[in-house]
PDB file of C-alpha atoms and ligand atoms in Angstrom:
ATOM      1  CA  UNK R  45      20.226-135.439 -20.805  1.00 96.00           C
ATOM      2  CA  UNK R  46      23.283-133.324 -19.669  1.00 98.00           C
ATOM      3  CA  UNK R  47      23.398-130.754 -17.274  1.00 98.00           C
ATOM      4  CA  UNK R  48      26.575-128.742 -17.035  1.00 98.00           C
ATOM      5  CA  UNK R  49      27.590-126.656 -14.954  1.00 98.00           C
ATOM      6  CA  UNK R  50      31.013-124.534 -15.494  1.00 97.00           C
ATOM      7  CA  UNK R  51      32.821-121.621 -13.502  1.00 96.00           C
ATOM      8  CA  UNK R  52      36.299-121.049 -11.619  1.00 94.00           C
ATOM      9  CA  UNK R  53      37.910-122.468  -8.717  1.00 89.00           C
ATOM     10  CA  UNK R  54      35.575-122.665  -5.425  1.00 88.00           C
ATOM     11  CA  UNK R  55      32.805-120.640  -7.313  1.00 93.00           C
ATOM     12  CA  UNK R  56      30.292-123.950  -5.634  1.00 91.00           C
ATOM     13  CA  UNK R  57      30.280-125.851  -8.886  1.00 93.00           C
ATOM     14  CA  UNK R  58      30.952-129.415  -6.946  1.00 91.00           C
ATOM     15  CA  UNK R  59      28.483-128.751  -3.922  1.00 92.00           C
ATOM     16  CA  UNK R  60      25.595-127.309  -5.866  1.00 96.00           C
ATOM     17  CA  UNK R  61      26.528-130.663  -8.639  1.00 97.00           C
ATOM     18  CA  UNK R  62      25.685-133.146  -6.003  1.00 96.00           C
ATOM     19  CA  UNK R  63      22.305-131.504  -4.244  1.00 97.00           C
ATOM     20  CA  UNK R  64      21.663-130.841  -7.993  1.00 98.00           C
ATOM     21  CA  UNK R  65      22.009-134.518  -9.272  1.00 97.00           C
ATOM     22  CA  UNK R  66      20.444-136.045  -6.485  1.00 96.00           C
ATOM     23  CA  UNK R  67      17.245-134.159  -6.658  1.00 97.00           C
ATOM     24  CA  UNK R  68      16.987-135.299 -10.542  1.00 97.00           C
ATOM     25  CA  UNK R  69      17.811-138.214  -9.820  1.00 97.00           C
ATOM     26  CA  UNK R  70      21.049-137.704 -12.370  1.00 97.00           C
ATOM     27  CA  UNK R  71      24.646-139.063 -12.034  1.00 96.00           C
ATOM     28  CA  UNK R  72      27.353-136.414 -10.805  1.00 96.00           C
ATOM     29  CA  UNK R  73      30.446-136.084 -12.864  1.00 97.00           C
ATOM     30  CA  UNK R  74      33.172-134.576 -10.999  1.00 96.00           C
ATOM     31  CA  UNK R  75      35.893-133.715 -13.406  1.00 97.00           C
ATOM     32  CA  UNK R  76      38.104-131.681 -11.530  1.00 96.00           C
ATOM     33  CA  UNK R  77      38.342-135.397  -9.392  1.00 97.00           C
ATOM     34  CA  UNK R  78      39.605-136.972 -12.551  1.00 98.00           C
ATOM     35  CA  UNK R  79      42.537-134.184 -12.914  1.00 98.00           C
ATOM     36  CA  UNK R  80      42.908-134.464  -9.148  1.00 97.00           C
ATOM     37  CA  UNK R  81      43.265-138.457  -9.356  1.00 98.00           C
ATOM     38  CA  UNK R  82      46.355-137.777 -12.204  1.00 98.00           C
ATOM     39  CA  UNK R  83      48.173-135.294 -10.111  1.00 98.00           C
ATOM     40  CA  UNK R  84      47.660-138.071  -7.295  1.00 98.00           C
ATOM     41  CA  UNK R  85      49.048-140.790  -9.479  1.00 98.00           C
ATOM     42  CA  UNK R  86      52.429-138.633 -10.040  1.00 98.00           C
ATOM     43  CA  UNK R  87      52.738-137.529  -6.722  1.00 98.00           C
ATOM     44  CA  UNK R  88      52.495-140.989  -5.566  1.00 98.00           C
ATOM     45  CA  UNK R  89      55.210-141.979  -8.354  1.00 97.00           C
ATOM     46  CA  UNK R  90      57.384-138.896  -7.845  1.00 97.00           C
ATOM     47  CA  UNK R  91      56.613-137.969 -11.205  1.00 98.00           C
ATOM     48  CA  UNK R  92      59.133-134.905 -13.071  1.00 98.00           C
ATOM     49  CA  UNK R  93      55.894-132.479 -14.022  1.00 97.00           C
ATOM     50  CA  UNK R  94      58.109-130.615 -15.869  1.00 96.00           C
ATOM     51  CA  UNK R  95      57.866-133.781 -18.232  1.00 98.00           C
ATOM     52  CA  UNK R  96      54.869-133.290 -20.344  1.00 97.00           C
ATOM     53  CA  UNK R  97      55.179-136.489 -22.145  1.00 98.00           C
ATOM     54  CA  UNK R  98      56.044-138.500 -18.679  1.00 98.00           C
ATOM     55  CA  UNK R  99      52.303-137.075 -17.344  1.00 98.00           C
ATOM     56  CA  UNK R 100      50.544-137.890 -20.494  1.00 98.00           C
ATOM     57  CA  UNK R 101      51.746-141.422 -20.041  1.00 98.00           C
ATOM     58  CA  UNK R 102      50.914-141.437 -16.755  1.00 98.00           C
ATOM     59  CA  UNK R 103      47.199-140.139 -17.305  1.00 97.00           C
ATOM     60  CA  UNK R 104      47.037-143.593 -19.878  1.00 96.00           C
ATOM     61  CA  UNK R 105      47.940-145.722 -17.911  1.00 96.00           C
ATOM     62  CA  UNK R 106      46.259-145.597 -14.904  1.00 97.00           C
ATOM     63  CA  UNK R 107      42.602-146.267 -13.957  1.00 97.00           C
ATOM     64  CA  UNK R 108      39.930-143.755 -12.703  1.00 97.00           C
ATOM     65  CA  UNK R 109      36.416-144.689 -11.871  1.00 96.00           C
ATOM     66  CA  UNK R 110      34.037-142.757 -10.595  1.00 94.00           C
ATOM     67  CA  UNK R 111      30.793-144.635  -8.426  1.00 91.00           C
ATOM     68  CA  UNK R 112      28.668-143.474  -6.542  1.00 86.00           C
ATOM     69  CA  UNK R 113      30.440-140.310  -5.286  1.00 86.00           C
ATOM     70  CA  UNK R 114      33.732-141.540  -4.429  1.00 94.00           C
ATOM     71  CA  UNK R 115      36.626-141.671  -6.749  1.00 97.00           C
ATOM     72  CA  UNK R 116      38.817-145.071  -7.134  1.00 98.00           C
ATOM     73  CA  UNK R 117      42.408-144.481  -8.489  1.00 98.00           C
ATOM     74  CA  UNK R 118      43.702-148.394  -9.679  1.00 98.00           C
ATOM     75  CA  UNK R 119      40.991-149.325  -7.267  1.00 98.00           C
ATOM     76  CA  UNK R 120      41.683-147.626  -4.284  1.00 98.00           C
ATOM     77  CA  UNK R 121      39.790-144.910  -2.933  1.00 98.00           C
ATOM     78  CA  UNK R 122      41.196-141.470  -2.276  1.00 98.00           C
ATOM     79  CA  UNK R 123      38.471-139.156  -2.306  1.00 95.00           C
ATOM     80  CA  UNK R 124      39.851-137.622   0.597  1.00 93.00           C
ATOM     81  CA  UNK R 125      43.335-137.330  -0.401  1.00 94.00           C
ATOM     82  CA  UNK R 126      42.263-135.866  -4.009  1.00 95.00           C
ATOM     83  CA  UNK R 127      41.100-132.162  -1.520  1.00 89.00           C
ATOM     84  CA  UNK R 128      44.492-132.140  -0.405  1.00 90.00           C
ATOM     85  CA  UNK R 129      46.780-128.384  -1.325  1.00 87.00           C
ATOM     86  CA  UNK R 130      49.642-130.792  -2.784  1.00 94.00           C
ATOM     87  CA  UNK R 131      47.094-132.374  -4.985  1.00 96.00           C
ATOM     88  CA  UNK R 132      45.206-129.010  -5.946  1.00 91.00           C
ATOM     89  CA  UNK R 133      48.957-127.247  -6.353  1.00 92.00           C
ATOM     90  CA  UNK R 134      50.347-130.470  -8.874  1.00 96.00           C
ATOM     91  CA  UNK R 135      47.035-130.256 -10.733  1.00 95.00           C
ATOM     92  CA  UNK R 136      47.685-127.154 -13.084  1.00 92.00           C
ATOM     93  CA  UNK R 137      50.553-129.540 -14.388  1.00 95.00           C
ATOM     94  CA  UNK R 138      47.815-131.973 -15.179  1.00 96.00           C
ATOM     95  CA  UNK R 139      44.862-129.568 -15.959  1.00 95.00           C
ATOM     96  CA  UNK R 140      47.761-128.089 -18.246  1.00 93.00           C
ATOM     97  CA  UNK R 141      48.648-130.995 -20.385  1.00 96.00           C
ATOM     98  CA  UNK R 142      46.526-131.007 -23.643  1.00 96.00           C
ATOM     99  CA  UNK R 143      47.418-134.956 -24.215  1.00 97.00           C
ATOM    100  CA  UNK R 144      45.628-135.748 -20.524  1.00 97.00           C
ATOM    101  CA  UNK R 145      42.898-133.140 -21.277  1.00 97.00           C
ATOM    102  CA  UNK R 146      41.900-135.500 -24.324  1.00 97.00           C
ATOM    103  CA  UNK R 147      42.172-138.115 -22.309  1.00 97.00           C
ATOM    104  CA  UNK R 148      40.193-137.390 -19.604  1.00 98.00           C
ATOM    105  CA  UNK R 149      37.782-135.807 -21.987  1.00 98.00           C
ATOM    106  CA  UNK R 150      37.284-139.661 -23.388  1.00 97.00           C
ATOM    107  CA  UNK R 151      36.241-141.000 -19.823  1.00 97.00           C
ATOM    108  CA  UNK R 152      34.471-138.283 -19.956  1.00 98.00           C
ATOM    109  CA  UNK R 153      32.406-139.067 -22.480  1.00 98.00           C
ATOM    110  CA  UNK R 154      32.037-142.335 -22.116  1.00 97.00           C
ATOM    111  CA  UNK R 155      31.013-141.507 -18.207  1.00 96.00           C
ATOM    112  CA  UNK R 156      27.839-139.835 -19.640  1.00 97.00           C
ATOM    113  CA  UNK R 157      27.028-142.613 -22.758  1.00 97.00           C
ATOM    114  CA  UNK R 158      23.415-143.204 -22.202  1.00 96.00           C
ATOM    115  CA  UNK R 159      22.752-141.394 -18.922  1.00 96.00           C
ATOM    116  CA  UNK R 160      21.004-138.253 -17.598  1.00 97.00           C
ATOM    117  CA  UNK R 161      24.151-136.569 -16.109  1.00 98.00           C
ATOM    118  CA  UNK R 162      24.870-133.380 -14.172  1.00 98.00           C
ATOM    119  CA  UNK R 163      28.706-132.278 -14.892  1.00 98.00           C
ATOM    120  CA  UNK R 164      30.690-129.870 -13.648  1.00 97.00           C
ATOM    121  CA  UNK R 165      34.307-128.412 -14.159  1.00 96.00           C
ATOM    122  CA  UNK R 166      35.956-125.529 -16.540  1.00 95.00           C
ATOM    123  CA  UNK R 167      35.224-127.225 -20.308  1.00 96.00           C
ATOM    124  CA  UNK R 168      31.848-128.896 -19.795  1.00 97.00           C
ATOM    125  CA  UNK R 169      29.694-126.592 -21.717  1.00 98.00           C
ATOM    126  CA  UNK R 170      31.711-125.098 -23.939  1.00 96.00           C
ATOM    127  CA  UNK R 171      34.181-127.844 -25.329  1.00 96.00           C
ATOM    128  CA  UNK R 172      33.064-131.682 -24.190  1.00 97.00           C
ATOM    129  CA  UNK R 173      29.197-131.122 -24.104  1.00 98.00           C
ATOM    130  CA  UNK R 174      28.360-128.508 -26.259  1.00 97.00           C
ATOM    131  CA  UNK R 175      25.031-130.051 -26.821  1.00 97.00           C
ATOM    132  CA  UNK R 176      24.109-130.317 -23.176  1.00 98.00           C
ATOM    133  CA  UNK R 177      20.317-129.534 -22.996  1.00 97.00           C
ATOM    134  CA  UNK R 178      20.838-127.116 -20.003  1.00 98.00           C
ATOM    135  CA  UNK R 179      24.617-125.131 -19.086  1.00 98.00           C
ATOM    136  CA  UNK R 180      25.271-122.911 -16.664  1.00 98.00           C
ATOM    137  CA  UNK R 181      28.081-120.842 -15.353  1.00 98.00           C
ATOM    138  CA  UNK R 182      28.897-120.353 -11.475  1.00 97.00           C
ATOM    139  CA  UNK R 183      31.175-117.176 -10.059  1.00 96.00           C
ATOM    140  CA  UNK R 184      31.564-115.939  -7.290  1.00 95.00           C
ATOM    141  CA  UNK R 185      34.154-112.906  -5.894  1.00 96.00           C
ATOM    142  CA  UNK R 186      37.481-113.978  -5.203  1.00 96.00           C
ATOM    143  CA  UNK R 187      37.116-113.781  -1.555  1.00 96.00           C
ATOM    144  CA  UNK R 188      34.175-115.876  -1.307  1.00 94.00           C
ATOM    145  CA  UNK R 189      35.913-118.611  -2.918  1.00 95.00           C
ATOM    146  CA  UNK R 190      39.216-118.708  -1.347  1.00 96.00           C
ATOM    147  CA  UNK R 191      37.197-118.770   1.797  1.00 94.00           C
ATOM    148  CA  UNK R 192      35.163-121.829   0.783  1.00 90.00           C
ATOM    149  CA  UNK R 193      38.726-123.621  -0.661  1.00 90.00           C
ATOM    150  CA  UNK R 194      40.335-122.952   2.778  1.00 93.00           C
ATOM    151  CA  UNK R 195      37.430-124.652   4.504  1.00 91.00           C
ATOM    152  CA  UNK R 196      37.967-127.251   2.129  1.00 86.00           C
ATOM    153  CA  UNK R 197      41.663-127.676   3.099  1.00 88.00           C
ATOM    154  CA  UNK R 198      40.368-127.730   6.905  1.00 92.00           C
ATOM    155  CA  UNK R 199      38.315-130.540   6.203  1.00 89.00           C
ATOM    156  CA  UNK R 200      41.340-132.231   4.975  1.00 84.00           C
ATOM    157  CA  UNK R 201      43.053-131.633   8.072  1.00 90.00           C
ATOM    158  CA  UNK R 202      45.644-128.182   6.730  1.00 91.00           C
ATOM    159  CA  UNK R 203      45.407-124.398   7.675  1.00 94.00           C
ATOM    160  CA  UNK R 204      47.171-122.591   5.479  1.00 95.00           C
ATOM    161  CA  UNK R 205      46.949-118.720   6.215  1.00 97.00           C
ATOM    162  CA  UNK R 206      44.435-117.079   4.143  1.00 97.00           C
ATOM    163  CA  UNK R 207      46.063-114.645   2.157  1.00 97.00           C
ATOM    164  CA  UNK R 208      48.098-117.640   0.330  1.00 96.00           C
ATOM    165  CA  UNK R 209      44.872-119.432  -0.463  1.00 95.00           C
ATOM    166  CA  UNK R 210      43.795-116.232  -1.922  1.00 96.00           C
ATOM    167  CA  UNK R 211      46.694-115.709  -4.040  1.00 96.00           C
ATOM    168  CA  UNK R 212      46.807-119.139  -5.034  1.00 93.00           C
ATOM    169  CA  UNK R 213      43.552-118.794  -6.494  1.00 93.00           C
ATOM    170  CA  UNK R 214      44.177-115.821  -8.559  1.00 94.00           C
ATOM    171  CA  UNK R 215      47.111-117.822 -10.251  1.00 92.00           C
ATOM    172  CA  UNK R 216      44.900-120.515 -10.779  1.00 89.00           C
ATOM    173  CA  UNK R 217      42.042-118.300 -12.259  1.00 92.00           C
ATOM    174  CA  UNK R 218      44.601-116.680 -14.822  1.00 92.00           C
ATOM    175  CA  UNK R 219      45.645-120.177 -15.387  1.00 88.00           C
ATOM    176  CA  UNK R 220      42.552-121.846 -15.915  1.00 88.00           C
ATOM    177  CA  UNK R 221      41.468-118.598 -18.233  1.00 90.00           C
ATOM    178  CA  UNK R 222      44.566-118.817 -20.667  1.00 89.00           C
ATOM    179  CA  UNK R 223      45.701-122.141 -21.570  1.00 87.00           C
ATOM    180  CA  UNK R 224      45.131-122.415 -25.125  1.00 84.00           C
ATOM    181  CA  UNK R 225      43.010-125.433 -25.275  1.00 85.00           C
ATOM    182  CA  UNK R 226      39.955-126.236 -23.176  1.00 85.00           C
ATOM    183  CA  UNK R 227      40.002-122.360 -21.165  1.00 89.00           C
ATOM    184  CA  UNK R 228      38.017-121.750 -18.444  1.00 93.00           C
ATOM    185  CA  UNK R 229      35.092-119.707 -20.706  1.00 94.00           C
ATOM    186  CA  UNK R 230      31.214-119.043 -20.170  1.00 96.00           C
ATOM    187  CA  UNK R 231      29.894-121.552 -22.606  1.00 97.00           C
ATOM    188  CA  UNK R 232      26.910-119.889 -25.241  1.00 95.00           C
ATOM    189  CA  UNK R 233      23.871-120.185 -24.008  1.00 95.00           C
ATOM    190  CA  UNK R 234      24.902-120.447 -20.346  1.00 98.00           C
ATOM    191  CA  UNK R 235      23.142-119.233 -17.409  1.00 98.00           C
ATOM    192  CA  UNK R 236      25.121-117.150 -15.228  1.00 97.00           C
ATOM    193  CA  UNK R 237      24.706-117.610 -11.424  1.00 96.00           C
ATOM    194  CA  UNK R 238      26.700-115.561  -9.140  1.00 94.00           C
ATOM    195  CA  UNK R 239      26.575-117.453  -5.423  1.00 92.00           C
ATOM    196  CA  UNK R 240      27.906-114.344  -3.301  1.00 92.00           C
ATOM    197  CA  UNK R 241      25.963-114.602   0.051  1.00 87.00           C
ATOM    198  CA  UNK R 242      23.379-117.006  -1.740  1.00 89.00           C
ATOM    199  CA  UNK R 243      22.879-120.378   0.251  1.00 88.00           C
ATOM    200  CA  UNK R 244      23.306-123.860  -1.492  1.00 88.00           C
ATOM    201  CA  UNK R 245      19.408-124.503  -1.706  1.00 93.00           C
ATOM    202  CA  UNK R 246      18.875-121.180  -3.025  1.00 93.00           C
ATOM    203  CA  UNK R 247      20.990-122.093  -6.088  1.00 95.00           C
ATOM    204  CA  UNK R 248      20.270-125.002  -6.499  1.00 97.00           C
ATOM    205  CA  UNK R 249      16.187-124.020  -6.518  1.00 96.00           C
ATOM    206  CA  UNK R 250      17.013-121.866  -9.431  1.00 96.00           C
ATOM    207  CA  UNK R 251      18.580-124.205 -11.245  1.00 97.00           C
ATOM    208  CA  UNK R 252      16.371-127.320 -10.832  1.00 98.00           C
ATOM    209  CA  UNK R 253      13.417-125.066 -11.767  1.00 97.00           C
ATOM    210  CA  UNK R 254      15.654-124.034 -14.630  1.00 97.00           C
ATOM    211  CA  UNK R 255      15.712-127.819 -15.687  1.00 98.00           C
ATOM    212  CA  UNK R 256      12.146-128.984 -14.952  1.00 97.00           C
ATOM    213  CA  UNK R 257      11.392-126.473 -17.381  1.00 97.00           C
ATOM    214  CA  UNK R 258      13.782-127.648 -20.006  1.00 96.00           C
ATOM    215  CA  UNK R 259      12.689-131.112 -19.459  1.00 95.00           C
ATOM    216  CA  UNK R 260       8.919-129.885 -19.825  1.00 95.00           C
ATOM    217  CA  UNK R 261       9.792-128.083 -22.837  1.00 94.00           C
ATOM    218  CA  UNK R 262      11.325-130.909 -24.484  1.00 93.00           C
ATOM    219  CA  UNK R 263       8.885-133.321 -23.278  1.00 92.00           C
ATOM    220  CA  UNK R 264       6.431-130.691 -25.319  1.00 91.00           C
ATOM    221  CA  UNK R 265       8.485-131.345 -28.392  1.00 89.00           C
ATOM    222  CA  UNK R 266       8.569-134.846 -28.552  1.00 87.00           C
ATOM    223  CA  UNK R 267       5.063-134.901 -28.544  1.00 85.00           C
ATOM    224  CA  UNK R 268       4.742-132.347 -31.385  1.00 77.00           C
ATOM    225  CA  UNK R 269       2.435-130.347 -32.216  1.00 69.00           C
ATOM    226  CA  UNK R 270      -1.671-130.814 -31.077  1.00 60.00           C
ATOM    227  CA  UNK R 271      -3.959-130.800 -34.158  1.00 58.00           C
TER     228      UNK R 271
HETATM  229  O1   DC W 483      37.520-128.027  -9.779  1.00 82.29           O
HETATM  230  P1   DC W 483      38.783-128.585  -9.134  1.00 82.29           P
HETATM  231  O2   DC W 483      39.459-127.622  -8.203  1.00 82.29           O
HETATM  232  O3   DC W 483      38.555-129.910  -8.486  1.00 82.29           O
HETATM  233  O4   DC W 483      39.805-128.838 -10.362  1.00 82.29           O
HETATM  234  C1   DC W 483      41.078-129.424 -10.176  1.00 82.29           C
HETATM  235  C2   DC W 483      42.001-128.995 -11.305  1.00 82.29           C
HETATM  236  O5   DC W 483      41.573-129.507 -12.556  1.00 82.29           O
HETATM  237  C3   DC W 483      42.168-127.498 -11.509  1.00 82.29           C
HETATM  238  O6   DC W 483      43.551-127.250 -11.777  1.00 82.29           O
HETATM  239  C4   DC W 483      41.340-127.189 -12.720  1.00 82.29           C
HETATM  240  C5   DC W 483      41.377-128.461 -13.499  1.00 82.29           C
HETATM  241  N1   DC W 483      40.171-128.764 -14.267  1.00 82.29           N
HETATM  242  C6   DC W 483      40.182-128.542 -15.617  1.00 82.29           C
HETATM  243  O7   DC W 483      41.173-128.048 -16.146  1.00 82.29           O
HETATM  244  N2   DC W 483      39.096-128.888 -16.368  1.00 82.29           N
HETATM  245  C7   DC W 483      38.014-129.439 -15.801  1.00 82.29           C
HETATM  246  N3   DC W 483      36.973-129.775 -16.557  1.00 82.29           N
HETATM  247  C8   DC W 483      37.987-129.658 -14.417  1.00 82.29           C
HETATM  248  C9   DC W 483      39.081-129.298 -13.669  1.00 82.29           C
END
């Protein structure tokens, strides 16, 4: 079974992911990690980003795994260092980059062979799962989210001033909305949740009763019909 779960930057996607997954009892698939873990790699090898071909290679050749929550890039564990502001700024060169995007849309894939997942990022429901039995779609007002992505920079040790955050966000938003292939979009059949002023456990209530009930439903099915 998939579960994804789709909106823009700082909207709660990656929070409400985990508490979701780990009440189901599902694996988490953190994409946005997997673009973060490329930008990494080329900041790390003073990569030109200007280069599109230079970060598709890049994206090939090294190794991502994702276990247990943390994120290993060619073994080594930079969860942390993936939250950083130089890692979320190089990212749009990544997230940009239609060659990575297949690629990471692979280990994707793969990531979620034969498992009951819960995945979140900008693509999930509309382009890599568009089978997933149960999508839904995160917002939340720009202020809201830059202040949640500046208290995610804190926790990685930077304060930039507000108002940047802010702005940077809005330039990733019309980024994320208009690249021409895999566009931040509310998949069909997605469930809208805006998280102004709701609390983590209140979303994530609504969508693991959202899920059981799926899961009952299809549960149902399988059992056909009662004669
Ligand atoms: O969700 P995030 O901030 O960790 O995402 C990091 C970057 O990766 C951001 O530039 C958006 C991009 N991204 C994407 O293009 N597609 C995804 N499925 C996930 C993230």
């Amino acid at each position: 079974m998939v579960i994804t779960i789709d909106g823009p930057a700082g909207a709660g996607k990656s929070t409400v992911a985990r508490a979701l997954a780990a009440r189901l009892g599902f694996d988490y698939l953190d994409t946005g990690a997997m673009y973060r873990a490329v930008a990494l790699a080329g900041l790390r090898t003073g990569i030109d980003w200007e280069n599109p071909d230079a970060v598709a290679a890049l994206a090939q050749r090294i190794n991502i795994e994702l276990r247990q929550g943390r994120v290993f890039l060619n073994g080594e564990d930079v969860t942390e260092e993936l939250r950083s502001s130089e890692v979320t700024r190089a990212s749009r060169y990544v997230a940009d980059n239609e060659a990575v995007r297949r690629r990471l849309i692979e280990l994707q894939r793969q990531f979620a062979e034969g498992k009951n997942v819960v995945t979140e990022g900008r693509d999930q429901g509309s382009l890599v799962f568009p089978e997933a039995e149960v999508k839904f779609f995160l917002t939340a007002s720009p202020e809201e989210r830059a202040r949640r992505r500046l208290r995610d920079y804190q926790a990685a040790g930077e304060n930039p001033p507000f108002q940047q955050v802010l702005e940077e966000l809005l330039l990733r938003d019309a980024r994320d909305s208009s690249r021409p292939w895999g566009r931040l979009v509310k998949p069909e059949g997605a469930i809208e949740i805006n998280t102004d002023g709701l609390d983590i456990p209140a979303v994530v209530d609504r969508m693991e009763a959202v899920v059981r009930e799926t899961i009952a439903k299809l549960r149902e099915k399988e059992k056909g019909p009662v004669m």
